[in-house]
């Protein structure tokens, strides 16, 4: 309002319904009972929406007054849907969705709450807090809508959550074939007669001999999604499918990668190898996970012994201890291994059929002796090099000298090495009687230092050598014939054919007279002379 001939001295506001003139900080519990105000510009608020009538009467300095009426549309404010977005996560994790919604012009406790979660078939009503665990990986939407007591609906509040696919769980098992307790060195065609053994180490690896066929098995691998819990089949068409689509094997020995639930493999070279199994599940493009296992391929025991008797010879009938020094590098490296001789039996009763310590594989190497590899003396199996004996043995006079004996040593997985030694065996009579030249060996020419015949023996050897050296061979006889042809008077041979310096020079040529030089029959050749210009 404006007074053109003075000024306004009074304002009277009249509100048809009670209002609040408190200004900022107004709530539903504020006082809304004020119906009049003398302020020039009051700040008011209504508790209820609708069309509100407001009248204003003003009075000027002359006492004149004027009145005006206006209408105000008070609208209902939309409630606000609020909830906190949880972090992306994994299946089998409990998520909490809590409504923090409010009605700015109404009673928030009277709000109608509507949850829409894409993992649910139906909406969830009037529950302020929802607890849920996602059982399958994927992308999920969660939305919240609230409605106030006047029917005003809020804007939809939505979040998207990614529930990551849990990685598949790879598991490696392996076993070796055997028949009647003896390991096979070839892959069997028929499994019906096979007993499966597991040579395992204390750290969960394997300890095997070179070229031992091993069957690696990944069938216990599984997809850790809850929907596959308890599933065991590897067939994707089976309702009991465990969720794994591929099994990829890397045996760590530069051999080609293999695929399959079960694969055969053998290691040719001793050493330590890391087996890797990678499994792929069926989620989207396929999640992968890898596990490893160590395989220790036994090294051959090393025979250090060079002289098992420590004697120059042994006497028939005497007991001689044979000394064998053997080194097993696998034992030095601390490998501890056992053999479960049958995976169908749980001998220790712990529920695991593949960890029974039925046989210790890390014992000291076994040592065996064959005292004559020239004869098949015990088992008559046609093999002269496997007649092994144990305990104290007495020596027999062999048919051939020197006697050759065999030392064989084997570790816990039957990896063996052998070494031969020559032994001279003498009878008492042979030891006391004289030896012929053909019976002598180089050791017979080395008597004790106190022997009285030492000098005589040396002289005999020198004499025999001189006689042998005096015998002319065929080349020396040819050389002698040549010296006679060329009228060489003396040839001195030193250990072979005569050389240029091993004979006297030929006689000096005869001096020819002038007539003899001119005679063509003399053989004289006139030298050529040239003149220098």
mmCIF file with all atom_site columns, C-alpha atoms in Angstrom, residues 92-173:
data_model
loop_
_atom_site.group_PDB
_atom_site.id
_atom_site.type_symbol
_atom_site.label_atom_id
_atom_site.label_alt_id
_atom_site.label_comp_id
_atom_site.label_asym_id
_atom_site.label_entity_id
_atom_site.label_seq_id
_atom_site.pdbx_PDB_ins_code
_atom_site.Cartn_x
_atom_site.Cartn_y
_atom_site.Cartn_z
_atom_site.occupancy
_atom_site.B_iso_or_equiv
_atom_site.pdbx_formal_charge
_atom_site.auth_seq_id
_atom_site.auth_comp_id
_atom_site.auth_asym_id
_atom_site.auth_atom_id
_atom_site.pdbx_PDB_model_num
ATOM 1  C CA . UNK A 1 92  ? 26.897 -64.610 1.109   1.00 0.00 ? 92  UNK A CA 1
ATOM 2  C CA . UNK A 1 93  ? 27.297 -61.105 2.556   1.00 0.00 ? 93  UNK A CA 1
ATOM 3  C CA . UNK A 1 94  ? 24.367 -59.615 4.480   1.00 0.00 ? 94  UNK A CA 1
ATOM 4  C CA . UNK A 1 95  ? 23.315 -56.167 3.319   1.00 0.00 ? 95  UNK A CA 1
ATOM 5  C CA . UNK A 1 96  ? 21.241 -53.699 5.366   1.00 0.00 ? 96  UNK A CA 1
ATOM 6  C CA . UNK A 1 97  ? 18.968 -51.179 3.641   1.00 0.00 ? 97  UNK A CA 1
ATOM 7  C CA . UNK A 1 98  ? 17.601 -48.616 6.121   1.00 0.00 ? 98  UNK A CA 1
ATOM 8  C CA . UNK A 1 99  ? 15.094 -45.861 5.281   1.00 0.00 ? 99  UNK A CA 1
ATOM 9  C CA . UNK A 1 100 ? 16.006 -42.386 6.528   1.00 0.00 ? 100 UNK A CA 1
ATOM 10 C CA . UNK A 1 101 ? 13.096 -40.739 4.679   1.00 0.00 ? 101 UNK A CA 1
ATOM 11 C CA . UNK A 1 102 ? 11.146 -37.759 6.038   1.00 0.00 ? 102 UNK A CA 1
ATOM 12 C CA . UNK A 1 103 ? 8.146  -35.522 5.310   1.00 0.00 ? 103 UNK A CA 1
ATOM 13 C CA . UNK A 1 104 ? 9.104  -31.837 5.466   1.00 0.00 ? 104 UNK A CA 1
ATOM 14 C CA . UNK A 1 105 ? 5.527  -30.729 6.165   1.00 0.00 ? 105 UNK A CA 1
ATOM 15 C CA . UNK A 1 106 ? 4.083  -33.780 7.758   1.00 0.00 ? 106 UNK A CA 1
ATOM 16 C CA . UNK A 1 107 ? 4.605  -36.557 10.222  1.00 0.00 ? 107 UNK A CA 1
ATOM 17 C CA . UNK A 1 108 ? 7.533  -38.672 8.998   1.00 0.00 ? 108 UNK A CA 1
ATOM 18 C CA . UNK A 1 109 ? 6.461  -41.549 11.156  1.00 0.00 ? 109 UNK A CA 1
ATOM 19 C CA . UNK A 1 110 ? 3.292  -41.756 9.110   1.00 0.00 ? 110 UNK A CA 1
ATOM 20 C CA . UNK A 1 111 ? 5.118  -42.284 5.821   1.00 0.00 ? 111 UNK A CA 1
ATOM 21 C CA . UNK A 1 112 ? 4.298  -45.331 3.770   1.00 0.00 ? 112 UNK A CA 1
ATOM 22 C CA . UNK A 1 113 ? 7.564  -47.057 2.737   1.00 0.00 ? 113 UNK A CA 1
ATOM 23 C CA . UNK A 1 114 ? 7.963  -49.087 -0.439  1.00 0.00 ? 114 UNK A CA 1
ATOM 24 C CA . UNK A 1 115 ? 11.163 -51.021 -1.248  1.00 0.00 ? 115 UNK A CA 1
ATOM 25 C CA . UNK A 1 116 ? 11.834 -52.406 -4.704  1.00 0.00 ? 116 UNK A CA 1
ATOM 26 C CA . UNK A 1 117 ? 14.836 -54.784 -4.880  1.00 0.00 ? 117 UNK A CA 1
ATOM 27 C CA . UNK A 1 118 ? 15.492 -56.477 -8.215  1.00 0.00 ? 118 UNK A CA 1
ATOM 28 C CA . UNK A 1 119 ? 16.434 -59.696 -6.455  1.00 0.00 ? 119 UNK A CA 1
ATOM 29 C CA . UNK A 1 120 ? 12.873 -59.907 -5.047  1.00 0.00 ? 120 UNK A CA 1
ATOM 30 C CA . UNK A 1 121 ? 9.831  -60.970 -6.978  1.00 0.00 ? 121 UNK A CA 1
ATOM 31 C CA . UNK A 1 122 ? 7.591  -58.545 -5.051  1.00 0.00 ? 122 UNK A CA 1
ATOM 32 C CA . UNK A 1 123 ? 7.936  -55.127 -3.441  1.00 0.00 ? 123 UNK A CA 1
ATOM 33 C CA . UNK A 1 124 ? 8.434  -54.800 0.298   1.00 0.00 ? 124 UNK A CA 1
ATOM 34 C CA . UNK A 1 125 ? 5.983  -52.479 2.092   1.00 0.00 ? 125 UNK A CA 1
ATOM 35 C CA . UNK A 1 126 ? 6.198  -50.533 5.335   1.00 0.00 ? 126 UNK A CA 1
ATOM 36 C CA . UNK A 1 127 ? 9.477  -51.987 6.525   1.00 0.00 ? 127 UNK A CA 1
ATOM 37 C CA . UNK A 1 128 ? 11.961 -49.307 7.431   1.00 0.00 ? 128 UNK A CA 1
ATOM 38 C CA . UNK A 1 129 ? 14.964 -51.676 7.468   1.00 0.00 ? 129 UNK A CA 1
ATOM 39 C CA . UNK A 1 130 ? 15.499 -54.564 5.065   1.00 0.00 ? 130 UNK A CA 1
ATOM 40 C CA . UNK A 1 131 ? 18.132 -57.282 5.550   1.00 0.00 ? 131 UNK A CA 1
ATOM 41 C CA . UNK A 1 132 ? 19.134 -59.320 2.506   1.00 0.00 ? 132 UNK A CA 1
ATOM 42 C CA . UNK A 1 133 ? 21.905 -61.673 1.321   1.00 0.00 ? 133 UNK A CA 1
ATOM 43 C CA . UNK A 1 134 ? 22.428 -62.025 -2.417  1.00 0.00 ? 134 UNK A CA 1
ATOM 44 C CA . UNK A 1 135 ? 22.976 -65.622 -3.449  1.00 0.00 ? 135 UNK A CA 1
ATOM 45 C CA . UNK A 1 136 ? 24.023 -64.965 -7.038  1.00 0.00 ? 136 UNK A CA 1
ATOM 46 C CA . UNK A 1 137 ? 26.525 -62.507 -8.467  1.00 0.00 ? 137 UNK A CA 1
ATOM 47 C CA . UNK A 1 138 ? 25.346 -59.765 -10.786 1.00 0.00 ? 138 UNK A CA 1
ATOM 48 C CA . UNK A 1 139 ? 24.074 -56.190 -10.998 1.00 0.00 ? 139 UNK A CA 1
ATOM 49 C CA . UNK A 1 140 ? 21.130 -55.374 -8.721  1.00 0.00 ? 140 UNK A CA 1
ATOM 50 C CA . UNK A 1 141 ? 18.979 -52.261 -8.291  1.00 0.00 ? 141 UNK A CA 1
ATOM 51 C CA . UNK A 1 142 ? 17.523 -51.128 -4.974  1.00 0.00 ? 142 UNK A CA 1
ATOM 52 C CA . UNK A 1 143 ? 14.936 -48.313 -4.909  1.00 0.00 ? 143 UNK A CA 1
ATOM 53 C CA . UNK A 1 144 ? 12.886 -46.616 -2.173  1.00 0.00 ? 144 UNK A CA 1
ATOM 54 C CA . UNK A 1 145 ? 9.640  -44.643 -2.451  1.00 0.00 ? 145 UNK A CA 1
ATOM 55 C CA . UNK A 1 146 ? 7.695  -43.026 0.429   1.00 0.00 ? 146 UNK A CA 1
ATOM 56 C CA . UNK A 1 147 ? 4.153  -41.607 0.561   1.00 0.00 ? 147 UNK A CA 1
ATOM 57 C CA . UNK A 1 148 ? 3.000  -39.106 3.193   1.00 0.00 ? 148 UNK A CA 1
ATOM 58 C CA . UNK A 1 149 ? -0.293 -39.189 5.020   1.00 0.00 ? 149 UNK A CA 1
ATOM 59 C CA . UNK A 1 150 ? -1.878 -36.876 2.460   1.00 0.00 ? 150 UNK A CA 1
ATOM 60 C CA . UNK A 1 151 ? -1.010 -39.248 -0.374  1.00 0.00 ? 151 UNK A CA 1
ATOM 61 C CA . UNK A 1 152 ? 1.911  -37.270 -1.727  1.00 0.00 ? 152 UNK A CA 1
ATOM 62 C CA . UNK A 1 153 ? 4.528  -39.604 -3.214  1.00 0.00 ? 153 UNK A CA 1
ATOM 63 C CA . UNK A 1 154 ? 8.235  -38.897 -3.056  1.00 0.00 ? 154 UNK A CA 1
ATOM 64 C CA . UNK A 1 155 ? 10.670 -39.096 -5.885  1.00 0.00 ? 155 UNK A CA 1
ATOM 65 C CA . UNK A 1 156 ? 12.127 -42.585 -6.231  1.00 0.00 ? 156 UNK A CA 1
ATOM 66 C CA . UNK A 1 157 ? 15.554 -43.004 -4.689  1.00 0.00 ? 157 UNK A CA 1
ATOM 67 C CA . UNK A 1 158 ? 17.578 -45.740 -6.447  1.00 0.00 ? 158 UNK A CA 1
ATOM 68 C CA . UNK A 1 159 ? 21.037 -47.244 -6.269  1.00 0.00 ? 159 UNK A CA 1
ATOM 69 C CA . UNK A 1 160 ? 22.737 -49.966 -8.281  1.00 0.00 ? 160 UNK A CA 1
ATOM 70 C CA . UNK A 1 161 ? 24.840 -52.589 -6.518  1.00 0.00 ? 161 UNK A CA 1
ATOM 71 C CA . UNK A 1 162 ? 27.312 -54.979 -8.065  1.00 0.00 ? 162 UNK A CA 1
ATOM 72 C CA . UNK A 1 163 ? 27.579 -58.314 -6.323  1.00 0.00 ? 163 UNK A CA 1
ATOM 73 C CA . UNK A 1 164 ? 30.863 -59.800 -7.471  1.00 0.00 ? 164 UNK A CA 1
ATOM 74 C CA . UNK A 1 165 ? 31.126 -63.382 -8.538  1.00 0.00 ? 165 UNK A CA 1
ATOM 75 C CA . UNK A 1 166 ? 33.064 -65.398 -5.963  1.00 0.00 ? 166 UNK A CA 1
ATOM 76 C CA . UNK A 1 167 ? 36.062 -67.073 -7.501  1.00 0.00 ? 167 UNK A CA 1
ATOM 77 C CA . UNK A 1 168 ? 35.843 -70.783 -8.205  1.00 0.00 ? 168 UNK A CA 1
ATOM 78 C CA . UNK A 1 169 ? 37.797 -73.058 -5.904  1.00 0.00 ? 169 UNK A CA 1
ATOM 79 C CA . UNK A 1 170 ? 40.357 -75.335 -7.630  1.00 0.00 ? 170 UNK A CA 1
ATOM 80 C CA . UNK A 1 171 ? 41.481 -78.533 -5.910  1.00 0.00 ? 171 UNK A CA 1
ATOM 81 C CA . UNK A 1 172 ? 44.240 -80.903 -7.083  1.00 0.00 ? 172 UNK A CA 1
ATOM 82 C CA . UNK A 1 173 ? 44.330 -84.597 -6.308  1.00 0.00 ? 173 UNK A CA 1
#
